XYZ file of C-alpha atoms in Angstrom:
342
model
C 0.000 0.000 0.000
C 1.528 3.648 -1.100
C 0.492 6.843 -0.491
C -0.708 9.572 -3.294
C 2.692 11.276 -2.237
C 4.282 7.838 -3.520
C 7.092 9.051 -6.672
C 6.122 6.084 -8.455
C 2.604 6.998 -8.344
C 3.226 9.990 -9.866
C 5.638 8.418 -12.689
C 2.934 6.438 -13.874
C 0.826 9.244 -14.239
C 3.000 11.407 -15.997
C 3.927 8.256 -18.435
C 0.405 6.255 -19.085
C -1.747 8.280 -21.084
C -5.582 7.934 -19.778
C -4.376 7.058 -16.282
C -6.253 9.258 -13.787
C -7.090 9.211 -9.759
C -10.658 9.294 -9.266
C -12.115 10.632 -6.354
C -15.056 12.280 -4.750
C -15.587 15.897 -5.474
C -14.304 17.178 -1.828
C -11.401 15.334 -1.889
C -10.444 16.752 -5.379
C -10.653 20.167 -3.525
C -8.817 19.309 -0.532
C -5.784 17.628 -2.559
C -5.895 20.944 -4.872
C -5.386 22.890 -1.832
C -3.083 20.828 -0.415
C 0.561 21.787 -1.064
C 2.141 18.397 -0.685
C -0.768 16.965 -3.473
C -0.917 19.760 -5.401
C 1.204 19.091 -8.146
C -1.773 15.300 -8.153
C -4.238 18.204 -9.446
C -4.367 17.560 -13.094
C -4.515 13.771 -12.838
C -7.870 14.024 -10.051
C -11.084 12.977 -11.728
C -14.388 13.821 -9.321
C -17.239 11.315 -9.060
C -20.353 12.523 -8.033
C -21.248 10.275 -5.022
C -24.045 7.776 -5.751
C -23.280 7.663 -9.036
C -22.161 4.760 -11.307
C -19.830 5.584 -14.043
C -18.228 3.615 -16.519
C -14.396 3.905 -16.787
C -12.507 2.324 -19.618
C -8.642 1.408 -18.851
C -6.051 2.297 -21.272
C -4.772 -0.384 -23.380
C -1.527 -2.200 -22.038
C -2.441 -1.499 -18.039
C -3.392 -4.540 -16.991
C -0.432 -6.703 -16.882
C 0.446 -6.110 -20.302
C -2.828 -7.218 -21.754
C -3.271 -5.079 -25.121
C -7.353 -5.612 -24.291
C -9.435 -2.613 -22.958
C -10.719 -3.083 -19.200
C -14.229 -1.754 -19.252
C -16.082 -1.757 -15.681
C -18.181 0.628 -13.681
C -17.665 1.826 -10.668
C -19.679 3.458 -7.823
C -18.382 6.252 -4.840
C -20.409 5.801 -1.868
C -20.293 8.136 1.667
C -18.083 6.194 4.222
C -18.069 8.964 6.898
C -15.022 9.079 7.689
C -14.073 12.438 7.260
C -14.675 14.964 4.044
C -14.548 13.621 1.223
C -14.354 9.795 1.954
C -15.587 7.270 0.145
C -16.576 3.235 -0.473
C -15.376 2.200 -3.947
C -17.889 0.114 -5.179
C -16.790 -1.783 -8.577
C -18.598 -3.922 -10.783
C -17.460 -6.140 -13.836
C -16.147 -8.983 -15.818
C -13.797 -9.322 -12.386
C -17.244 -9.446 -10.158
C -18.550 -7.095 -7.860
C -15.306 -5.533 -5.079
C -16.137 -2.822 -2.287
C -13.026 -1.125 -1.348
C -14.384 0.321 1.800
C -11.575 2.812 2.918
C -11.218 4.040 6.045
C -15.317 4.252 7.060
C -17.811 4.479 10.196
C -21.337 3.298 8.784
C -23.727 3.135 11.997
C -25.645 -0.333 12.155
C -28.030 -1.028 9.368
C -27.337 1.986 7.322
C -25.340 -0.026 4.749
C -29.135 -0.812 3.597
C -29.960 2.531 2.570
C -27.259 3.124 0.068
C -28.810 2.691 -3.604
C -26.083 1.044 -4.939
C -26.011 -1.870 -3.080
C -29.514 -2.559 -4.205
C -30.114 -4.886 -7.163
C -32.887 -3.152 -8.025
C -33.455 0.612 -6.350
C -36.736 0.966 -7.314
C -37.806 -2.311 -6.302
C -36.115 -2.671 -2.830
C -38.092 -6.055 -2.530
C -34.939 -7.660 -4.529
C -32.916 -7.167 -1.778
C -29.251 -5.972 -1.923
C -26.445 -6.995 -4.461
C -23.913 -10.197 -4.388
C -20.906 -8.467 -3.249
C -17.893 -11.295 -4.227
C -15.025 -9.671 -2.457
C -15.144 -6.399 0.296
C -11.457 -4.885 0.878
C -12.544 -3.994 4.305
C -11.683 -1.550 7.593
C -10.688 -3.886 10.123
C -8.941 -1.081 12.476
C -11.056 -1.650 15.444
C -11.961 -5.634 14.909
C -11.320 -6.576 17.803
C -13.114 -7.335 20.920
C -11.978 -4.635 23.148
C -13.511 -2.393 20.675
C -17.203 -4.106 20.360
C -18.877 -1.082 20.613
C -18.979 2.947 20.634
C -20.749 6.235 21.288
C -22.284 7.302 17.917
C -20.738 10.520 16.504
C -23.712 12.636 17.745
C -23.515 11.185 21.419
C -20.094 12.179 21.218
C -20.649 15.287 19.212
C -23.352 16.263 22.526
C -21.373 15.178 25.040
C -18.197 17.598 23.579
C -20.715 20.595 23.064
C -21.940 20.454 26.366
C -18.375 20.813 28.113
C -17.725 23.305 25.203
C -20.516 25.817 26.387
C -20.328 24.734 30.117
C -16.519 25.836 30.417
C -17.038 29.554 27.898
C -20.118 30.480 29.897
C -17.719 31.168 32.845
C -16.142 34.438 31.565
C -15.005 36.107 27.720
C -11.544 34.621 28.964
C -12.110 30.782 28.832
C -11.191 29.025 26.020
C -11.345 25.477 24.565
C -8.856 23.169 22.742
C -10.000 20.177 20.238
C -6.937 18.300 20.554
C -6.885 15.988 17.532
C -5.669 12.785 17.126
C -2.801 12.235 13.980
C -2.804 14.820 11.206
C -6.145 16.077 13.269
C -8.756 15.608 10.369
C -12.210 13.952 11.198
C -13.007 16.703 13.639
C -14.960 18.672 10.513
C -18.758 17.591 11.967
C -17.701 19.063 15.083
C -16.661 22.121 13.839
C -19.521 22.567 11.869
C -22.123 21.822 14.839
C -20.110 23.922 17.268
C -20.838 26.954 15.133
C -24.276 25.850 14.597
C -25.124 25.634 17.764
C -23.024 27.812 19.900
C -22.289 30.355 17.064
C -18.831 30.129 17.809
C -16.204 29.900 15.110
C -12.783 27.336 15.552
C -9.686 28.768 15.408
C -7.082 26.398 13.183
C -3.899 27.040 11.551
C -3.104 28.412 8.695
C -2.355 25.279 7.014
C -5.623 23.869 7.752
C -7.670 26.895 6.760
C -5.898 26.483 3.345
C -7.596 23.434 2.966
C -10.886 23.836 4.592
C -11.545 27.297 3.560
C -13.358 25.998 0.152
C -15.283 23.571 1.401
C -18.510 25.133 1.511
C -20.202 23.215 4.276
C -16.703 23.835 6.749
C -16.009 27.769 6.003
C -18.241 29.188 7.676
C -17.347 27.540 11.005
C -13.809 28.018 10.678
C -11.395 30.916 11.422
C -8.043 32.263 11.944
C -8.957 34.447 14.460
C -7.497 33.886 17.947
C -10.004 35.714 19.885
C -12.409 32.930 19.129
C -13.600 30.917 22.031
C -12.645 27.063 20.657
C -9.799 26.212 18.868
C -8.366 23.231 17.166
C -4.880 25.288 15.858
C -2.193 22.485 18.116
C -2.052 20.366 15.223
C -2.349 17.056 17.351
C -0.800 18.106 20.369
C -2.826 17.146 23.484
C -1.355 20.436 25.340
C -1.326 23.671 23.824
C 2.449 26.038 23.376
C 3.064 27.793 26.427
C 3.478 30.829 24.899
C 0.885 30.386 22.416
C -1.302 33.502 21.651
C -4.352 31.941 22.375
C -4.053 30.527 25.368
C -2.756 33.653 27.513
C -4.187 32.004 30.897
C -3.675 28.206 31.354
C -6.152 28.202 34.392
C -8.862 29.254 31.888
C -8.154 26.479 29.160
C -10.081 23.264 28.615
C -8.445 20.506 26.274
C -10.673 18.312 25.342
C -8.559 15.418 23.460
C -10.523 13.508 20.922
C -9.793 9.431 20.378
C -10.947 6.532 20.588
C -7.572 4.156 21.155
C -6.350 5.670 24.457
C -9.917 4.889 25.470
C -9.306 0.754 24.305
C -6.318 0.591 26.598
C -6.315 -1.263 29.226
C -7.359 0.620 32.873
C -8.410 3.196 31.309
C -11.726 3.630 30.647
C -13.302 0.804 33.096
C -16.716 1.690 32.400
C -17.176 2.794 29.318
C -18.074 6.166 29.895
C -17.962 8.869 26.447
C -15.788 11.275 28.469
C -12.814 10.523 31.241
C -11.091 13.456 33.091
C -7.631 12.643 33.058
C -5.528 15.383 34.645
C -7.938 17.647 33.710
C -7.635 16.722 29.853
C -11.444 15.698 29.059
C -10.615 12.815 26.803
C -14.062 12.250 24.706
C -14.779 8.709 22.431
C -15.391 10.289 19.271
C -14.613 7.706 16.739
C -14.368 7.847 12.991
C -13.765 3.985 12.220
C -16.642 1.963 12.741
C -16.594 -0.526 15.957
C -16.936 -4.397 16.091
C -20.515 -4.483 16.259
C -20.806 -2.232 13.376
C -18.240 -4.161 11.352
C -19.970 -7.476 11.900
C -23.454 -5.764 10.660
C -22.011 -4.691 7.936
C -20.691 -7.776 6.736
C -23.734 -9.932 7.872
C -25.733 -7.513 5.979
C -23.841 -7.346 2.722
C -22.323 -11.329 3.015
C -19.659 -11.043 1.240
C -17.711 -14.324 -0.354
C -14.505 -13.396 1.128
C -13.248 -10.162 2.921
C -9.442 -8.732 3.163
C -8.662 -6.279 6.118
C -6.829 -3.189 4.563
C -6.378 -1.770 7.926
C -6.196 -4.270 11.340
C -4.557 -4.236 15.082
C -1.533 -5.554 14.747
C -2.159 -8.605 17.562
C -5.161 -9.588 15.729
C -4.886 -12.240 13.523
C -6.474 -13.485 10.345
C -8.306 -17.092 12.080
C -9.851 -14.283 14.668
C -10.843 -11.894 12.355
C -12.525 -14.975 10.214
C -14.348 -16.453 13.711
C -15.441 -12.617 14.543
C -16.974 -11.797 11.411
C -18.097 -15.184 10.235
C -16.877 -15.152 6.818
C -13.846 -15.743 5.076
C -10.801 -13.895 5.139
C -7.690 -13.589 3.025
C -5.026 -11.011 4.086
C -3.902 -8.982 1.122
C -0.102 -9.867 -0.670
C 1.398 -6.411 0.125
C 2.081 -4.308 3.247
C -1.466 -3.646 4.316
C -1.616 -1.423 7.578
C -1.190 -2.343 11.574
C -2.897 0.272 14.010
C -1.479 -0.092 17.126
C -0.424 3.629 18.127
C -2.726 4.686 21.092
C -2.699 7.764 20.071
C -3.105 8.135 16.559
C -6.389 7.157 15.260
C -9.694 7.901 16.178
């Protein structure tokens, strides 16, 4: 597995004619604003979600075969963060879901059109899915279940406006979890609801600033109330000019892995106080319980983790989802760093 900042990836595309990197129409706009993708720009082709397309591969790109690959291929919401999406392909090769990195609450996989045989005629039932490349992060038993995104999204709001209502000189800090994206929803509902704009960074206001459903509830001032401008950091600078009074700040640190470790969250609460950091569940990879629906609903022939803990292996993986597995040839990825994914 390589990432879009890959140099072979880019090779190919600037050698192989008709090669392109299709996408959903948000993510287009986030790698065009993105410096370290920017140059991708030209080679991004936007799919309107829900929609089935037809792509045709370029002669000579499969394995040297001189014969055209024709199959279609559907983007579907994985709510992950903006922009994500399923893959959904369908052709001479079957019918593969390449899930991404995804949260899809319990039964909602039924409500997505193109899983249905027939749309109009939901009767049918859903579509034979042959093979699902498939978000194993949190398959794993310590992990069976979690807060949806609006528990968690309530349950961060409330400590929001319960800590600001003190005085003009509190402030809050999101502290985010890896490269901090996944946060947007939050953003969005904290201005929403509170009418309070989040202060990020420059580099993140970059990005979000043309995403018409985030720019409103974003800002680069630093009088704002909330902010979400440490860039992962659970504390904020010390001599930060936001944070001019340390007895006045709230961090509120979202995850979900610190929560999975062992001690630490006995009881399964949404929020733990730890030293005064509020560390919320707020997960953006679906748990156990909602990869298991998933599958049982969809019943796949065989599924491949593309993302798994690292102790888990394939047999458990196979017993906890009932259905066959088949790790993938390459490098596929281990999650095991408590403090990087949410």
């Amino acid at each position: 597995m390589k990432g879009l900042d890959s140099h072979d990836l880019y090779q190919t595309l600037q050698t192989k004619p008709g090669f392109f990197i299709y996408c959903s129409e948000k993510t287009k706009q986030i790698l065009t604003d993105w410096p370290t993708y920017s140059k991708l720009s030209r080679y991004l082709k936007a799919l309107e979600l829900n929609h089935t397309v037809k792509i045709d591969l370029p002669d000579d790109s499969c394995n040297g075969n001189a014969n055209k690959t024709t199959f279609c291929v559907t983007t579907i919401p994985s709510g992950h963060c903006p922009g994500s999406v399923m893959f959904l392909y369908e052709g001479s090769f079957g019918t593969i879901l390449y899930t991404g990195d995804f949260r899809i609450a319990k039964g909602d996989c039924r409500k997505f059109q193109a899983f249905m045989s027939n749309p109009s005629r939901p009767e049918y039932g859903l579509k034979t899915i042959d093979h699902v490349y498939l978000d194993c992060t949190f398959c794993t038993d310590s992990a069976k279940t979690f807060p949806s995104r609006q528990i968690s999204v309530d349950v961060t709001i409330a400590l929001v406006s319960n800590w600001i209502s003190k005085s003009p000189e509190h402030k809050v800090l999101f502290s985010l979890a890896g490269r901090g994206f996944g946060a947007e929803f939050l953003f969005v509902e904290v201005h929403r609801r509170l009418n309070i704009q989040v202060h990020i960074s420059e580099f993140k206001h970059k990005i979000y600033k043309n995403l018409t459903d985030l720019r409103n509830a974003i800002s680069r001032q630093h009088t704002t109330s909330v902010h979400a401008c440490g860039e992962g950091t659970v504390s904020p600078k010390k001599h930060s000019p936001c944070f001019k009074d340390s007895s006045k700040l709230l961090t509120i640190r979202l995850t979900t892995q610190w929560h999975l470790m062992e001690g630490k969250n006995v009881d399964h609460r949404v929020v733990v106080d730890e030293g005064g950091i509020q560390r919320v569940l707020y997960s953006m990879h679906s748990s156990l319980e909602e990869i298991q629906d998933f599958v049982k609903i969809l019943q796949p022939y065989k599924v491949t983790p593309i993302a798994k803990p690292n102790k888990v292996s394939k047999e458990k993986i196979q017993q906890l989802l009932n259905c066959e597995v088949v790790l993938p040839v390459n490098r596929f990825l281990s999650r095991e760093n408590y403090e990087d994914y949410s």
